[in-house]
Short mmCIF file of C-alpha atoms in Angstrom, two decimals:
data_model
loop_
_atom_site.label_atom_id
_atom_site.label_comp_id
_atom_site.label_asym_id
_atom_site.label_seq_id
_atom_site.Cartn_x
_atom_site.Cartn_y
_atom_site.Cartn_z
CA UNK A 223 7.70 -1.49 -36.51
CA UNK A 224 6.98 -1.20 -32.81
CA UNK A 225 3.58 -2.80 -33.30
CA UNK A 226 5.18 -5.68 -35.22
CA UNK A 227 7.73 -6.29 -32.46
CA UNK A 228 4.97 -6.21 -29.86
CA UNK A 229 2.98 -8.82 -31.78
CA UNK A 230 6.04 -11.05 -32.19
CA UNK A 231 6.83 -10.76 -28.47
CA UNK A 232 3.26 -11.65 -27.51
CA UNK A 233 3.39 -14.66 -29.85
CA UNK A 234 6.53 -16.01 -28.23
CA UNK A 235 5.14 -15.42 -24.74
CA UNK A 236 2.02 -17.33 -25.78
CA UNK A 237 4.16 -20.11 -27.25
CA UNK A 238 6.18 -20.34 -24.04
CA UNK A 239 3.11 -20.46 -21.80
CA UNK A 240 1.23 -22.98 -23.90
CA UNK A 241 3.98 -25.31 -25.04
CA UNK A 242 7.53 -24.88 -23.72
CA UNK A 243 6.50 -24.07 -20.14
CA UNK A 244 4.22 -27.11 -19.89
CA UNK A 245 6.93 -29.27 -21.43
CA UNK A 246 9.46 -28.06 -18.87
CA UNK A 247 6.97 -28.76 -16.07
CA UNK A 248 6.51 -32.32 -17.32
CA UNK A 249 10.26 -32.94 -17.50
CA UNK A 250 10.82 -31.43 -14.03
CA UNK A 251 8.12 -33.62 -12.52
CA UNK A 252 9.58 -36.77 -14.08
CA UNK A 253 13.08 -35.82 -12.98
CA UNK A 254 12.30 -34.74 -9.39
CA UNK A 255 9.22 -36.82 -8.67
CA UNK A 256 7.50 -33.67 -7.37
CA UNK A 257 4.71 -31.58 -8.90
CA UNK A 258 5.21 -27.87 -9.51
CA UNK A 259 3.46 -26.85 -6.28
CA UNK A 260 5.76 -29.13 -4.30
CA UNK A 261 8.86 -27.72 -5.97
CA UNK A 262 7.71 -24.15 -5.26
CA UNK A 263 7.04 -24.86 -1.59
CA UNK A 264 10.26 -26.82 -1.05
CA UNK A 265 12.53 -24.34 -2.85
CA UNK A 266 11.12 -21.01 -1.62
CA UNK A 267 10.77 -19.60 1.87
CA UNK A 268 7.39 -18.41 3.12
CA UNK A 269 6.43 -14.99 1.83
CA UNK A 270 5.97 -13.22 -1.49
CA UNK A 271 8.59 -15.24 -3.34
CA UNK A 272 6.64 -18.45 -2.67
CA UNK A 273 3.07 -17.12 -2.77
CA UNK A 274 3.50 -15.24 -6.06
CA UNK A 275 4.80 -18.41 -7.73
CA UNK A 276 1.96 -20.50 -6.31
CA UNK A 277 -0.54 -17.87 -7.51
CA UNK A 278 0.95 -17.96 -11.01
CA UNK A 279 0.98 -21.76 -11.08
CA UNK A 280 -2.69 -21.97 -10.12
CA UNK A 281 -3.75 -19.23 -12.54
CA UNK A 282 -2.09 -20.85 -15.57
CA UNK A 283 -3.05 -24.42 -14.71
CA UNK A 284 -5.27 -26.34 -17.14
CA UNK A 285 -7.07 -27.95 -14.21
CA UNK A 286 -10.36 -26.31 -13.18
CA UNK A 287 -9.91 -27.12 -9.49
CA UNK A 288 -6.53 -25.39 -9.38
CA UNK A 289 -7.77 -22.34 -11.28
CA UNK A 290 -10.86 -21.97 -9.06
CA UNK A 291 -8.70 -22.14 -5.91
CA UNK A 292 -7.79 -18.47 -6.47
CA UNK A 293 -11.38 -17.31 -6.01
CA UNK A 294 -12.66 -19.49 -3.17
CA UNK A 295 -14.04 -18.19 0.13
CA UNK A 296 -11.45 -18.16 2.95
CA UNK A 297 -13.56 -20.69 4.90
CA UNK A 298 -13.02 -23.23 2.11
CA UNK A 299 -9.22 -22.98 1.94
CA UNK A 300 -8.54 -26.03 4.13
CA UNK A 301 -10.91 -28.23 2.10
CA UNK A 302 -9.43 -26.93 -1.16
CA UNK A 303 -5.90 -27.82 -0.04
CA UNK A 304 -7.10 -31.36 0.73
CA UNK A 305 -8.63 -31.60 -2.75
CA UNK A 306 -5.45 -30.31 -4.40
CA UNK A 307 -3.26 -32.82 -2.58
CA UNK A 308 -5.65 -35.62 -3.53
CA UNK A 309 -5.58 -34.46 -7.16
CA UNK A 310 -1.78 -34.44 -7.16
CA UNK A 311 -1.67 -37.81 -5.35
CA UNK A 312 0.32 -36.34 -2.45
CA UNK A 313 0.07 -38.17 0.86
CA UNK A 314 -0.58 -35.55 3.59
CA UNK A 315 0.84 -37.88 6.26
CA UNK A 316 4.23 -38.08 4.56
CA UNK A 317 4.13 -34.43 3.42
CA UNK A 318 2.58 -32.55 6.38
CA UNK A 319 4.57 -29.35 5.82
CA UNK A 320 3.39 -29.07 2.23
CA UNK A 321 -0.25 -28.73 3.30
CA UNK A 322 0.68 -26.06 5.85
CA UNK A 323 2.70 -24.10 3.29
CA UNK A 324 0.00 -24.29 0.63
CA UNK A 325 -2.68 -23.24 3.10
CA UNK A 326 -0.71 -20.20 4.29
CA UNK A 327 -0.07 -19.03 0.72
CA UNK A 328 -3.64 -19.63 -0.43
CA UNK A 329 -4.95 -17.66 2.56
CA UNK A 330 -2.71 -14.78 1.51
CA UNK A 331 -4.01 -14.96 -2.06
CA UNK A 332 -7.73 -15.04 -1.22
CA UNK A 333 -7.15 -12.56 1.62
CA UNK A 334 -5.62 -10.07 -0.79
CA UNK A 335 -8.65 -10.38 -3.04
CA UNK A 336 -10.96 -9.81 -0.06
CA UNK A 337 -8.92 -6.79 1.00
CA UNK A 338 -9.24 -5.23 -2.46
CA UNK A 339 -13.03 -5.65 -2.24
CA UNK A 340 -13.15 -4.12 1.27
CA UNK A 341 -10.99 -1.15 0.29
CA UNK A 342 -13.02 -0.62 -2.89
CA UNK A 343 -16.23 -0.58 -0.87
CA UNK A 344 -14.87 2.15 1.43
CA UNK A 345 -13.60 4.15 -1.54
CA UNK A 346 -16.99 4.07 -3.24
CA UNK A 347 -18.90 5.12 -0.10
CA UNK A 348 -19.28 8.91 -0.21
CA UNK A 349 -18.95 11.05 2.88
CA UNK A 350 -22.46 11.82 4.16
CA UNK A 351 -22.82 14.75 6.55
CA UNK A 352 -26.22 13.34 7.56
CA UNK A 353 -24.58 10.12 8.76
CA UNK A 354 -23.69 10.37 12.49
CA UNK A 355 -20.87 7.81 12.13
CA UNK A 356 -19.22 9.81 9.37
CA UNK A 357 -19.54 13.05 11.31
CA UNK A 358 -18.18 11.40 14.45
CA UNK A 359 -15.09 10.20 12.59
CA UNK A 360 -14.47 13.68 11.22
CA UNK A 361 -14.80 15.25 14.68
CA UNK A 362 -12.40 12.67 16.08
CA UNK A 363 -9.88 13.60 13.39
CA UNK A 364 -10.03 17.25 14.45
CA UNK A 365 -9.62 16.38 18.14
CA UNK A 366 -6.62 14.16 17.42
CA UNK A 367 -4.83 16.77 15.30
CA UNK A 368 -5.95 19.89 17.20
CA UNK A 369 -6.43 18.61 20.77
CA UNK A 370 -6.09 22.04 22.36
CA UNK A 371 -8.21 24.00 19.87
CA UNK A 372 -12.02 23.73 20.01
CA UNK A 373 -13.76 23.71 16.63
CA UNK A 374 -16.02 26.76 16.41
CA UNK A 375 -18.44 25.08 14.00
CA UNK A 376 -18.95 22.16 11.65
CA UNK A 377 -18.53 24.53 8.70
CA UNK A 378 -15.43 26.54 9.49
CA UNK A 379 -12.24 27.87 7.95
CA UNK A 380 -10.46 26.14 10.86
CA UNK A 381 -10.43 22.93 8.79
CA UNK A 382 -7.69 24.55 6.71
CA UNK A 383 -5.46 24.33 9.81
CA UNK A 384 -5.22 20.56 9.36
CA UNK A 385 -4.89 20.74 5.61
CA UNK A 386 -8.35 20.70 4.09
CA UNK A 387 -9.01 23.06 1.18
CA UNK A 388 -12.10 24.85 2.43
CA UNK A 389 -14.58 25.26 5.24
CA UNK A 390 -16.26 21.85 4.68
CA UNK A 391 -13.97 18.77 4.47
CA UNK A 392 -16.81 16.81 2.86
CA UNK A 393 -15.86 18.14 -0.58
CA UNK A 394 -12.27 16.91 -0.25
CA UNK A 395 -13.34 13.28 0.29
CA UNK A 396 -15.06 12.98 -3.08
CA UNK A 397 -12.17 11.21 -4.82
CA UNK A 398 -11.43 8.56 -2.19
CA UNK A 399 -14.71 8.50 -0.29
CA UNK A 400 -14.61 7.21 3.29
CA UNK A 401 -11.30 5.45 2.62
CA UNK A 402 -9.44 8.76 2.88
CA UNK A 403 -11.08 9.61 6.20
CA UNK A 404 -10.47 6.11 7.59
CA UNK A 405 -6.76 6.33 6.75
CA UNK A 406 -6.28 9.84 8.13
CA UNK A 407 -8.05 8.96 11.38
CA UNK A 408 -6.08 5.72 11.75
CA UNK A 409 -2.81 7.62 11.31
CA UNK A 410 -3.84 10.33 13.80
CA UNK A 411 -5.01 7.81 16.41
CA UNK A 412 -2.35 5.10 16.14
CA UNK A 413 0.73 7.18 15.40
CA UNK A 414 -0.36 10.47 16.90
CA UNK A 415 3.08 11.87 17.69
CA UNK A 416 4.26 11.39 14.11
CA UNK A 417 1.02 12.72 12.62
CA UNK A 418 1.25 15.86 14.76
CA UNK A 419 4.90 16.31 13.84
CA UNK A 420 4.11 16.02 10.13
CA UNK A 421 1.22 18.48 10.46
CA UNK A 422 3.49 20.91 12.31
CA UNK A 423 6.26 20.56 9.71
CA UNK A 424 3.85 21.09 6.82
CA UNK A 425 2.93 24.48 8.25
CA UNK A 426 6.49 25.68 8.84
CA UNK A 427 8.53 27.99 6.58
CA UNK A 428 11.05 26.05 4.49
CA UNK A 429 13.93 28.23 5.61
CA UNK A 430 13.03 27.63 9.23
CA UNK A 431 13.19 23.88 8.66
CA UNK A 432 16.52 24.21 6.96
CA UNK A 433 17.73 26.34 9.84
CA UNK A 434 16.69 23.69 12.35
CA UNK A 435 18.51 20.99 10.39
CA UNK A 436 21.65 23.13 10.35
CA UNK A 437 21.28 23.77 14.09
CA UNK A 438 20.61 27.50 13.65
CA UNK A 439 23.78 28.28 11.71
CA UNK A 440 22.37 31.71 10.74
CA UNK A 441 21.44 34.34 13.29
CA UNK A 442 18.04 35.96 13.76
CA UNK A 443 18.67 39.19 11.79
CA UNK A 444 19.82 37.14 8.80
CA UNK A 445 16.83 34.85 9.30
CA UNK A 446 14.42 37.77 9.19
CA UNK A 447 15.83 38.82 5.81
CA UNK A 448 14.82 35.45 4.34
CA UNK A 449 11.48 34.76 2.68
CA UNK A 450 9.69 33.61 5.81
CA UNK A 451 6.28 33.09 4.26
CA UNK A 452 7.42 30.22 2.01
CA UNK A 453 5.88 27.14 3.61
CA UNK A 454 7.10 23.58 3.21
CA UNK A 455 4.45 23.33 0.58
CA UNK A 456 1.56 20.97 1.21
CA UNK A 457 -1.71 20.62 3.07
CA UNK A 458 -1.63 17.67 5.48
CA UNK A 459 -5.16 16.32 4.95
CA UNK A 460 -5.10 16.76 1.18
CA UNK A 461 -1.77 14.95 0.96
CA UNK A 462 -3.23 12.17 3.14
CA UNK A 463 -6.07 11.74 0.63
CA UNK A 464 -3.55 11.78 -2.23
CA UNK A 465 -1.39 9.13 -0.54
CA UNK A 466 -4.56 7.10 0.05
CA UNK A 467 -5.08 7.22 -3.71
CA UNK A 468 -1.49 6.08 -4.25
CA UNK A 469 -1.85 3.20 -1.77
CA UNK A 470 -5.15 2.22 -3.42
CA UNK A 471 -3.48 2.18 -6.84
CA UNK A 472 -0.67 -0.05 -5.54
CA UNK A 473 -3.26 -2.40 -4.06
CA UNK A 474 -5.63 -2.80 -7.03
CA UNK A 475 -2.81 -3.19 -9.57
CA UNK A 476 -1.30 -5.98 -7.49
CA UNK A 477 1.97 -4.12 -6.87
CA UNK A 478 1.35 -4.26 -3.11
CA UNK A 479 1.24 -8.07 -3.13
CA UNK A 480 5.00 -8.22 -2.64
CA UNK A 481 4.81 -6.20 0.55
CA UNK A 482 1.64 -7.73 2.00
CA UNK A 483 2.66 -11.32 1.25
CA UNK A 484 5.89 -10.65 3.14
CA UNK A 485 4.34 -9.06 6.22
CA UNK A 486 0.95 -10.77 6.64
CA UNK A 487 1.49 -14.38 7.80
CA UNK A 488 -1.88 -15.35 6.37
CA UNK A 489 -4.76 -13.08 5.26
CA UNK A 490 -3.89 -9.41 4.65
CA UNK A 491 -6.45 -7.15 6.31
CA UNK A 492 -7.58 -3.54 6.30
CA UNK A 493 -5.27 -3.02 9.28
CA UNK A 494 -2.28 -3.99 7.10
CA UNK A 495 -3.41 -1.54 4.42
CA UNK A 496 -3.78 1.29 6.93
CA UNK A 497 -0.37 0.62 8.43
CA UNK A 498 1.09 0.67 4.94
CA UNK A 499 -0.60 4.04 4.46
CA UNK A 500 1.15 5.32 7.62
CA UNK A 501 4.49 4.24 6.18
CA UNK A 502 3.80 5.86 2.81
CA UNK A 503 2.77 9.11 4.49
CA UNK A 504 6.02 9.30 6.40
CA UNK A 505 8.13 8.33 3.42
CA UNK A 506 6.42 10.89 1.20
CA UNK A 507 7.02 13.59 3.81
CA UNK A 508 10.70 12.70 3.88
CA UNK A 509 10.82 12.51 0.07
CA UNK A 510 9.10 15.90 -0.34
CA UNK A 511 11.71 17.56 1.84
CA UNK A 512 14.55 15.85 -0.04
CA UNK A 513 13.13 16.98 -3.39
CA UNK A 514 12.86 20.57 -2.09
CA UNK A 515 10.15 21.69 -4.56
CA UNK A 516 9.85 25.40 -5.21
CA UNK A 517 6.10 25.44 -4.54
CA UNK A 518 2.94 23.33 -4.35
CA UNK A 519 2.62 23.39 -8.16
CA UNK A 520 5.34 20.72 -8.22
CA UNK A 521 3.23 18.33 -6.14
CA UNK A 522 2.19 16.08 -9.04
CA UNK A 523 5.79 15.78 -10.26
CA UNK A 524 7.07 14.83 -6.81
CA UNK A 525 4.18 12.43 -6.22
CA UNK A 526 4.78 10.66 -9.55
CA UNK A 527 8.48 10.34 -8.80
CA UNK A 528 7.71 8.96 -5.34
CA UNK A 529 5.21 6.49 -6.85
CA UNK A 530 7.85 5.22 -9.29
CA UNK A 531 10.34 4.76 -6.47
CA UNK A 532 7.88 2.67 -4.43
CA UNK A 533 7.06 0.56 -7.52
CA UNK A 534 10.77 -0.13 -8.05
CA UNK A 535 11.11 -1.25 -4.45
CA UNK A 536 8.10 -3.56 -4.74
CA UNK A 537 9.61 -5.36 -7.72
CA UNK A 538 11.96 -7.04 -5.26
CA UNK A 539 10.09 -10.19 -4.09
CA UNK A 540 11.77 -9.95 -0.69
CA UNK A 541 10.66 -6.36 -0.10
CA UNK A 542 8.64 -5.43 2.97
CA UNK A 543 8.03 -1.68 3.05
CA UNK A 544 7.59 -1.62 6.83
CA UNK A 545 8.75 -5.04 8.12
CA UNK A 546 7.80 -4.48 11.78
CA UNK A 547 4.32 -3.55 10.60
CA UNK A 548 3.39 -1.35 13.50
CA UNK A 549 2.68 2.34 13.05
CA UNK A 550 4.18 2.98 16.48
CA UNK A 551 7.49 1.53 15.23
CA UNK A 552 7.71 3.98 12.34
CA UNK A 553 9.53 7.22 12.97
CA UNK A 554 10.35 10.32 10.96
CA UNK A 555 13.84 11.63 10.51
CA UNK A 556 14.41 14.44 12.98
CA UNK A 557 13.71 17.46 10.84
#
């Protein structure tokens, strides 16, 4: 029965896209005197609401020029806009704002595609301990997170102090490749105070955190009777790699378009992705504490719940996860 309903639904969606939708477009053009792209640009403000509709219009167009506009090189955007306006018989002199609006949205669309390719390239590049650049980045990460503690050796249990699983961080980067290291280092360098605070919090006993929030409402003898060895429950670096995976998933599935189209005036870049990672790290930290898991075994449950919450937020076309888009403007709740 479910399969039958699915087939019927797909049939009606197909019917709408192929027949009814095109018929409605024809009627709207005759009634308003404007093509669909004009109506989208005139009736929607700049950002995801407009760009997502333009992207959909181009993708489902019967015209080859309009379809191919989604996969052009960024350098050809201006010429493509000129060709589109000529195809639609729109005078650029009497409609100057239309060309500007179309260009901004098309730059966002092709920029997002370029960003996916750049992020994918970093993810597929494995950490190489023979590569001086890779080793230098890893050493910088240690110095940013442990500025007052010299590293005794490249292979050392000290790496566990910043949340790696063993004595060689190389093994932890296998899933996300260099992308995980790039994100962690960006966070540590550009929002150092917050990164250090999160690292510190992740190493603290849960009851101590609760005590701080309650402004030390219990005295020291009572405190000592508590289970003091119960940590907040996660390893900083490992969580950073996990949140990198979450951010990557949001990007490649297209869910992050809403956010990036609202915060990047034109082409989204790796910088935008890394700043989004900073936001997700902080929000996950806050969410983890709110969920109050009993131990690290609940990590996957909490992560999945957090992922669903972010996806719900991104369904709002006006959503910008971090509207100021500067890691230095993002702050944790005082824990």
